[in-house]
Coordinates of C-alpha atoms and ligand atoms in Angstrom, one line a residue:
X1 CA 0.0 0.0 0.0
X2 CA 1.2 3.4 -1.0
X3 CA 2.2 5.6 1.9
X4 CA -0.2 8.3 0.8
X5 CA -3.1 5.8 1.3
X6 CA -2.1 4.6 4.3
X7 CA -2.3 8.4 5.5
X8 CA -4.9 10.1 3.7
X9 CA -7.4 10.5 6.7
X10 CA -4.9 12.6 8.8
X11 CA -4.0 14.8 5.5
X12 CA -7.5 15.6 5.7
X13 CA -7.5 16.2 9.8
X14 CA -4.4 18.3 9.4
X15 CA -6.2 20.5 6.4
X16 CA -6.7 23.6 8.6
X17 CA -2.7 23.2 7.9
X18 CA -3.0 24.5 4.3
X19 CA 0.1 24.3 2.1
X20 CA 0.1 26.0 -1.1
X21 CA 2.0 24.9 -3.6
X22 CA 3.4 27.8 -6.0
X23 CA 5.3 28.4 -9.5
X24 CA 6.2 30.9 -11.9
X25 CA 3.3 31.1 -14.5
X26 CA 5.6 29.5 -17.5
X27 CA 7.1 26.3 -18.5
X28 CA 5.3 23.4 -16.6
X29 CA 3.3 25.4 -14.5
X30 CA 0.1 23.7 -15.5
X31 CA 1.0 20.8 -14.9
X32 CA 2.7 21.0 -11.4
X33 CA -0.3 23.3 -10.1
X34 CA -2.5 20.7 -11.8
X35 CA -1.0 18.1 -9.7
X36 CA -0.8 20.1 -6.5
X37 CA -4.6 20.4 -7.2
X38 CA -5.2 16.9 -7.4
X39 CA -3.2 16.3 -4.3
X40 CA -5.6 18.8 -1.8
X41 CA -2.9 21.6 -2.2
X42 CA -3.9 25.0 -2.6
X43 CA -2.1 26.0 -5.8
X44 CA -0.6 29.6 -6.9
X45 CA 0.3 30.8 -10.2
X46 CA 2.9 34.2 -10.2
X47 CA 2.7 35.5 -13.2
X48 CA 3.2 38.5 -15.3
X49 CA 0.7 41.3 -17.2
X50 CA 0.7 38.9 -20.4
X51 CA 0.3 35.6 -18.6
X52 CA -2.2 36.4 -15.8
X53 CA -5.3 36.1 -17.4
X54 CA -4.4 32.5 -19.0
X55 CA -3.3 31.1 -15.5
X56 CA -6.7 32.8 -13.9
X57 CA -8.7 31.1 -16.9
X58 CA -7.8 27.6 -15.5
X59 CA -10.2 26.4 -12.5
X60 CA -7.2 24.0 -10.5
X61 CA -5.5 27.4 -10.0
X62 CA -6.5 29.3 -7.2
X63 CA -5.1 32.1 -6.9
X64 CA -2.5 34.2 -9.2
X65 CA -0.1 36.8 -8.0
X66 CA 0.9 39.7 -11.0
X67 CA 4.2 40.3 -11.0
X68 CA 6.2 42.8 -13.4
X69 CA 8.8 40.6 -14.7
X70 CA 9.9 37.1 -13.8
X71 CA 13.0 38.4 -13.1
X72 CA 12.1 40.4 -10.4
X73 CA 10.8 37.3 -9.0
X74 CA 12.8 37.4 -5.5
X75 CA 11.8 41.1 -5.0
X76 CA 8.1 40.1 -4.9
X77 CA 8.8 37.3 -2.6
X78 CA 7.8 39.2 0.7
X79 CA 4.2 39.2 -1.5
X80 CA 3.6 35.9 -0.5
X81 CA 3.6 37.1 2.9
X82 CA 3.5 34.4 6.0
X83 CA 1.7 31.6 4.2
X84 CA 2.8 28.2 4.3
X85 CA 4.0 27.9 0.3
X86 CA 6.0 25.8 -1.2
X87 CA 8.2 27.0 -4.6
X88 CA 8.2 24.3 -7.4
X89 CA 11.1 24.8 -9.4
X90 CA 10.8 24.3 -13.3
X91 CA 12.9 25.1 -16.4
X92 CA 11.9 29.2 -16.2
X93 CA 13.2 29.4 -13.4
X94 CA 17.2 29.1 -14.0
X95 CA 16.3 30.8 -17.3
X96 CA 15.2 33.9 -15.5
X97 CA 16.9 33.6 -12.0
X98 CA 20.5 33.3 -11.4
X99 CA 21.9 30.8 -9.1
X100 CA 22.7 33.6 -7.0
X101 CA 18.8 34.5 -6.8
X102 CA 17.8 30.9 -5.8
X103 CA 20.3 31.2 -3.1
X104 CA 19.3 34.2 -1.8
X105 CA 15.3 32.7 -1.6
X106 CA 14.8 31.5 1.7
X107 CA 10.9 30.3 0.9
X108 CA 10.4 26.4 0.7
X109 CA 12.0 25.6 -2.1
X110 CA 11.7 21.7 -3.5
X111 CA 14.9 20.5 -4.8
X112 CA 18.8 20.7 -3.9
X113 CA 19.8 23.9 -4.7
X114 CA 23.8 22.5 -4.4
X115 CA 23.1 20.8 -7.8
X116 CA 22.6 23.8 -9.8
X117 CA 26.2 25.0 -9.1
X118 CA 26.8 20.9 -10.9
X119 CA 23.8 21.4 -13.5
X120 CA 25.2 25.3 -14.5
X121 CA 28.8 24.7 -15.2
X122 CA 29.3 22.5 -18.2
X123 CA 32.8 21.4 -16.9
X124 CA 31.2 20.1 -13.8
X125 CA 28.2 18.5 -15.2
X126 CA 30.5 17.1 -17.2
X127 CA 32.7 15.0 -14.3
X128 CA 29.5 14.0 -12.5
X129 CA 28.6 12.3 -15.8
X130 CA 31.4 11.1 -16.3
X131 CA 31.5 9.6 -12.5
X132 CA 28.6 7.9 -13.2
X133 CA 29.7 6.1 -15.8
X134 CA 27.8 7.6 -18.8
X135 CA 28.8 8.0 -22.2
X136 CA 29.8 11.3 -23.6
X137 CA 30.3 12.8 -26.6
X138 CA 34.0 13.3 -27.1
X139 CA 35.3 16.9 -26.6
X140 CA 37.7 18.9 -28.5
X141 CA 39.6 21.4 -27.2
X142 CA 40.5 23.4 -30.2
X143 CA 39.7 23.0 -34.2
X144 CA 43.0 21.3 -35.1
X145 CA 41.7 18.1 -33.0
X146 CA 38.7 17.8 -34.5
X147 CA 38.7 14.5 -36.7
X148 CA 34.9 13.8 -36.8
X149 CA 32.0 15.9 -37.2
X150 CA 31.1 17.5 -34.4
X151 CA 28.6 20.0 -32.7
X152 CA 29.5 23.5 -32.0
X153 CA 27.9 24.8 -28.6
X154 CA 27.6 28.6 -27.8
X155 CA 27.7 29.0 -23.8
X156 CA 23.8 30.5 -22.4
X157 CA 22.7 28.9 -25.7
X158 CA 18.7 27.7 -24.8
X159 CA 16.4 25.3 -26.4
X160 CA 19.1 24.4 -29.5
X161 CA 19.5 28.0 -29.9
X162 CA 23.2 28.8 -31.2
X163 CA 24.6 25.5 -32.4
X164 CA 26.6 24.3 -35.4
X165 CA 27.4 21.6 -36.8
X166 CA 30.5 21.1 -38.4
X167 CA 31.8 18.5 -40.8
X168 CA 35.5 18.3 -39.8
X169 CA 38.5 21.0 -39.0
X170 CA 38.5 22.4 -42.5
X171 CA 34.9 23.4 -41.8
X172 CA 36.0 24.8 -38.6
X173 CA 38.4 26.8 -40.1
X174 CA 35.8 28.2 -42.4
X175 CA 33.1 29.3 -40.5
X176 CA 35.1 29.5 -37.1
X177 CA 34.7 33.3 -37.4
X178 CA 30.9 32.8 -36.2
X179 CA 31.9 31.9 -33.1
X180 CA 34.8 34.2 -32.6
X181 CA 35.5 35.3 -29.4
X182 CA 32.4 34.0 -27.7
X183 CA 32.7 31.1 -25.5
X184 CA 31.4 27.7 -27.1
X185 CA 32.5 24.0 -26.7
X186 CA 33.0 21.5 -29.6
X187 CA 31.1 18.3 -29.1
X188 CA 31.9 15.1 -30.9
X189 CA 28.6 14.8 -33.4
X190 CA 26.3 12.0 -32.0
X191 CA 24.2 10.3 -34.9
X192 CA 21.0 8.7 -33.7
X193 CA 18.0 9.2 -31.8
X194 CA 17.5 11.5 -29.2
X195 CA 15.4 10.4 -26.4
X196 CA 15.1 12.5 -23.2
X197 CA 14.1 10.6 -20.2
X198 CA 12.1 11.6 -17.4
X199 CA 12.9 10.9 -14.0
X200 CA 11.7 11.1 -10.5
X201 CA 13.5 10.2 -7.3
X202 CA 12.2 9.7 -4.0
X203 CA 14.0 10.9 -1.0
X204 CA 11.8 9.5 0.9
X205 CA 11.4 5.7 0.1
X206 CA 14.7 5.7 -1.9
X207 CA 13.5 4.3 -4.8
X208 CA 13.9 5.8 -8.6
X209 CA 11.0 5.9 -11.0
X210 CA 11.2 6.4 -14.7
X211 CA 8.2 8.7 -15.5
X212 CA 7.9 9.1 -19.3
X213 CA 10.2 9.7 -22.1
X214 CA 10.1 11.7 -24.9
X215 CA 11.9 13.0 -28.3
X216 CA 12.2 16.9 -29.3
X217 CA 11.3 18.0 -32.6
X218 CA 13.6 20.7 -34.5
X219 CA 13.6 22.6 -36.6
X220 CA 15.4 22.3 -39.6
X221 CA 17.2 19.1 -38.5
X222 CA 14.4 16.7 -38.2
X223 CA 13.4 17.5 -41.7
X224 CA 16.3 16.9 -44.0
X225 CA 15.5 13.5 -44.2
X226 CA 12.5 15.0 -46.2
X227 CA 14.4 16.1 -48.7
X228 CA 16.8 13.8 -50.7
X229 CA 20.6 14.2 -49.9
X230 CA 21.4 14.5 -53.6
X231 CA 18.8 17.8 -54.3
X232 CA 20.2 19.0 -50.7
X233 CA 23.7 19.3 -52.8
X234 CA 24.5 22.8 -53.9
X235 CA 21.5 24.4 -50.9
X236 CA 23.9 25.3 -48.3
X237 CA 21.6 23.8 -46.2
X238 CA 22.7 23.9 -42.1
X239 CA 21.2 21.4 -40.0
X240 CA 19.7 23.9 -36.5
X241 CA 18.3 22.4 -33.6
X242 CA 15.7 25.1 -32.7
X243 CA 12.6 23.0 -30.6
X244 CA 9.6 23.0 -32.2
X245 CA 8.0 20.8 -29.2
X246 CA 8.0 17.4 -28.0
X247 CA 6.8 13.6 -29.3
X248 CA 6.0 10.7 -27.3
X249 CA 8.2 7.9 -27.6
X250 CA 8.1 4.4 -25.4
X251 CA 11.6 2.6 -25.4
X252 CA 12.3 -0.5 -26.4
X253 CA 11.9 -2.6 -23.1
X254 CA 15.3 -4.7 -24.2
X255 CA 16.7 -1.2 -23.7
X256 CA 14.9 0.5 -20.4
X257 CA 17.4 -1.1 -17.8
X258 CA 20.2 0.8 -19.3
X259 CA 17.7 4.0 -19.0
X260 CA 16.9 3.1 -15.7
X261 CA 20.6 2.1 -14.4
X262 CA 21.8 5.3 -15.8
X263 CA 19.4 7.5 -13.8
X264 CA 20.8 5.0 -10.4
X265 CA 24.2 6.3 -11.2
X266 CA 23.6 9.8 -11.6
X267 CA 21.8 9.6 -8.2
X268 CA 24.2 7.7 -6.0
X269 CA 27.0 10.4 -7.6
X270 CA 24.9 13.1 -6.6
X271 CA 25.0 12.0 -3.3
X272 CA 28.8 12.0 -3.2
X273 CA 28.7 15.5 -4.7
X274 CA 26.3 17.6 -2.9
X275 CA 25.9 15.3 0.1
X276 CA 23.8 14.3 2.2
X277 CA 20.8 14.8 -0.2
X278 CA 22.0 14.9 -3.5
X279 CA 20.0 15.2 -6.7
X280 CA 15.9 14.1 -5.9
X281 CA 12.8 15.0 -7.4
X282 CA 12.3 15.3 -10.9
X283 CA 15.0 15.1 -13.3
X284 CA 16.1 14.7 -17.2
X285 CA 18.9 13.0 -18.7
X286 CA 18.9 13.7 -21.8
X287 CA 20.6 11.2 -24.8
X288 CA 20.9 10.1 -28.5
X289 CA 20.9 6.6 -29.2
X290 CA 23.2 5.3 -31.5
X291 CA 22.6 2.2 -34.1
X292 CA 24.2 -0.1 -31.8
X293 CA 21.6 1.0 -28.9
X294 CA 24.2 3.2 -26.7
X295 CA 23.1 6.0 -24.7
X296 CA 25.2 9.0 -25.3
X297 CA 24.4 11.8 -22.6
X298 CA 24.3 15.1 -24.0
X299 CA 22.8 17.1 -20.6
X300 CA 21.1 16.8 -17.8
X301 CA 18.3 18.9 -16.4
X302 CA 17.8 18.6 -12.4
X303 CA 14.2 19.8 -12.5
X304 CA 11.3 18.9 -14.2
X305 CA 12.0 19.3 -17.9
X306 CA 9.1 21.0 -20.4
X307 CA 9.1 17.6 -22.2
X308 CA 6.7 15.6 -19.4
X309 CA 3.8 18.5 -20.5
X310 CA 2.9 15.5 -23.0
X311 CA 2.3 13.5 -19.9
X312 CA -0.1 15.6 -17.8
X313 CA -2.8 12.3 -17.7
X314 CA 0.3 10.1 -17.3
X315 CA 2.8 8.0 -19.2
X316 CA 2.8 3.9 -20.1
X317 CA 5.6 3.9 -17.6
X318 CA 3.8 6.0 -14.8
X319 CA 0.3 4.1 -14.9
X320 CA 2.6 0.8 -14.2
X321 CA 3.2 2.2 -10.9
X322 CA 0.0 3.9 -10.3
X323 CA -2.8 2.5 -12.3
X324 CA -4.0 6.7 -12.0
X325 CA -3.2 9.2 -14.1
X326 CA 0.3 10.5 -12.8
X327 CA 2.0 13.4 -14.3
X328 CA 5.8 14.3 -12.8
X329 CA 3.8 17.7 -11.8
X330 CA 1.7 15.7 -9.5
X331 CA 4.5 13.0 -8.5
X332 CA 6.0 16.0 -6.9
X333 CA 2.9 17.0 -4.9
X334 CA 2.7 13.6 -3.8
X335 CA 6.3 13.5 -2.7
X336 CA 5.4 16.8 -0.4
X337 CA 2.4 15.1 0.7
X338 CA 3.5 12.4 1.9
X339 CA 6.2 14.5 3.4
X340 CA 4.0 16.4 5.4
X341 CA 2.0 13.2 6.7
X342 CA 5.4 11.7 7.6
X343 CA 7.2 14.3 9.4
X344 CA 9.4 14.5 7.0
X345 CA 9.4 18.1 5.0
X346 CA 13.1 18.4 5.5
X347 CA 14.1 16.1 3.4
X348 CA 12.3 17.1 0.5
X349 CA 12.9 21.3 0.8
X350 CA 16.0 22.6 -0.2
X351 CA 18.5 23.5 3.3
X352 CA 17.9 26.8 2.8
X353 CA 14.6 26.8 3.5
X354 CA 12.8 28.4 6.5
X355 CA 9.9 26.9 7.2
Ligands
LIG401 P1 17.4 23.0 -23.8 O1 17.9 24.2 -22.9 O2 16.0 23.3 -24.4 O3 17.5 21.7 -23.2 P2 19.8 23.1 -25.0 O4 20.2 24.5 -25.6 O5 20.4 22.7 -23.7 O6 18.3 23.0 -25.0 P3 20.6 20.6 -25.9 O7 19.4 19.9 -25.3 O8 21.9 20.4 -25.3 O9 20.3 22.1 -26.1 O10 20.7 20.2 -27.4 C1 19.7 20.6 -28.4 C2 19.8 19.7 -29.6 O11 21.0 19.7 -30.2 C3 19.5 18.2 -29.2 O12 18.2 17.9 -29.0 C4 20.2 17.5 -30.3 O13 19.3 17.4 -31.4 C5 21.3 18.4 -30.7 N1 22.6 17.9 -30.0 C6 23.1 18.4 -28.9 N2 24.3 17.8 -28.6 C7 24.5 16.9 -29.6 C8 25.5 15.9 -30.0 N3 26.6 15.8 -29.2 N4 25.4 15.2 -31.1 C9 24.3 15.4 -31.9 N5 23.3 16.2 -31.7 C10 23.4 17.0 -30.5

């Protein structure tokens, strides 16, 4: 029997208790609110002047603050007054706060804030990888070494935004000028699949759960194949990686205990990291798949990534464990549930929290 079912009568005694769960109005907000909701939480949208009246318009939202700017996000913190709220991280929120921001917060905050110093620096992300035993592209440290085709990746560079590829060092030399004195790393060129994998890990029982997968669409790359390589001669066609959005995709089951041993890995290294808690909650490794079915890890995400927004009613892999409809939005208010019936809010929150 789950935890939460053991429990759910003293939720409901303890309701005079009311946690709100809260987010920035972009991303995944739906979703996670849409789970709090379905959890008993009182949800909270912050938004801004052009995305108030969509979050308003949804009926599992129940109340939305108007902010300026997300930015100015940890200005309008003391808006949320005394309440008993809890912030759900998602992708928006490293794109619009600096790490130095989610330091500063002192509200409930879900997650490990330690790992974003790992997740932020790509040398660091890079060694606890690599710790963990993944496979990565190989890395070039200038254009002479490049003897492969390989992926050119500006630094800040968001949602495939800002990458090249490049045949081999003569095309390097080339077009190197485009990236001239900006920072950028040059990634061995991984053909295959891409398959990002969704993740959640409990602190709580211990236990790893894969929650859905799915593969980005881009624009112009997954679209050459439409045109044949012989009329693409002459077009100066280059591939970009710009996301259009994201596809379903259920793995090959002959493959899922690589998917899942990987996601072990990056927690137990976590641990050793940013002890004690390590990575936990939602996460995203995100890979290509090469024709002799190994994972190649471009990046991980240690949040809850846009892609599971297909997966609001659930995934194959989530109804497996919970025959209900189970988004990563509402695995995460379960987690804080149960963490509230059990005691146990500590080890869900971020250190920095003041409860
Ligand atoms: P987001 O912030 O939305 O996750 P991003 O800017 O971090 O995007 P990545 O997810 O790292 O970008 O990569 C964007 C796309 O670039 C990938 O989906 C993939 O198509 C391509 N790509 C990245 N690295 C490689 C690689 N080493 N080999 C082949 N393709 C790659």
């Amino acid at each position: 029997m789950m935890l939460a079912e053991k429990v759910e009568p003293l939720f409901e005694a303890k309701s005079h208790e009311f946690y709100t769960i809260a987010t920035l109005g972009s991303h995944s907000a739906l979703q996670i609110l849409k789970g709090a909701h379905d959890e008993g939480f009182r949800t909270l949208a912050i938004a801004n002047r052009q995305t108030e009246r969509l979050y308003r318009s949804f009926n599992f939202v129940d109340e939305v603050i108007g902010i300026p700017r997300y930015e100015d996000f940890p200005e309008h913190v003391g808006l949320l007054g005394n309440r008993k709220i809890i912030i759900v991280p998602h992708g928006s929120f490293v794109a619009y706060l600096s790490l130095e921001d989610h330091k500063r917060m002192t509200i409930p905050y879900f997650g490990n804030k330690a790992i974003l110093d790992w997740e932020a620096s790509r040398e660091l992300q890079r060694q606890w990888l690599s710790a963990a035993g993944l496979n990565l592209p190989r890395q070039f440290r200038s254009g002479s070494e490049i003897d492969r085709p390989v992926i050119v990746k500006l630094y800040g560079a968001h949602g495939g935004k800002g990458y090249m590829f490049l045949r081999d060092a003569h095309d390097f030399e080339e077009r190197a000028g485009l990236v001239a004195r900006r920072n950028y790393i040059i990634q061995e060129y991984i053909i295959g699949v891409p398959l990002y994998i969704h993740y959640f890990y409990s602190p709580l029982t211990g236990r790893l759960e894969i929650m859905s997968m799915d593969r980005r669409y881009e624009t112009n790359v997954d679209s050459l194949g439409r045109i044949p390589a012989a009329a693409q001669e002459g077009l100066d066609l280059q591939p970009s990686y710009v996301v259009v959005g994201n596809a379903p995709l259920s793995l090959r089951e002959s493959m899922l205990a690589e998917a899942y041993r990987m996601g072990e890995e990056v927690v137990r290294v976590s641990k050793e990291i940013c002890p004690p808690k390590g990575l936990f909650g939602a996460f995203c490794i995100e890979t290509i798949i090469t024709p002799d079915t190994q994972f190649y890890v471009m990046e991980i995400s240690a949040r809850i990534v846009a892609g599971t927004n297909l997966f609001i009613d659930g995934s194959p892999y989530s109804y497996l464990n919970y025959s209900e409809p189970m988004s990563t939005g509402r695995r995460i208010a379960r987690e804080l549930k149960n963490a509230l019936l059990s005691n146990s809010l500590r080890y869900v929150l971020d250190d920095s929290s003041v409860l």
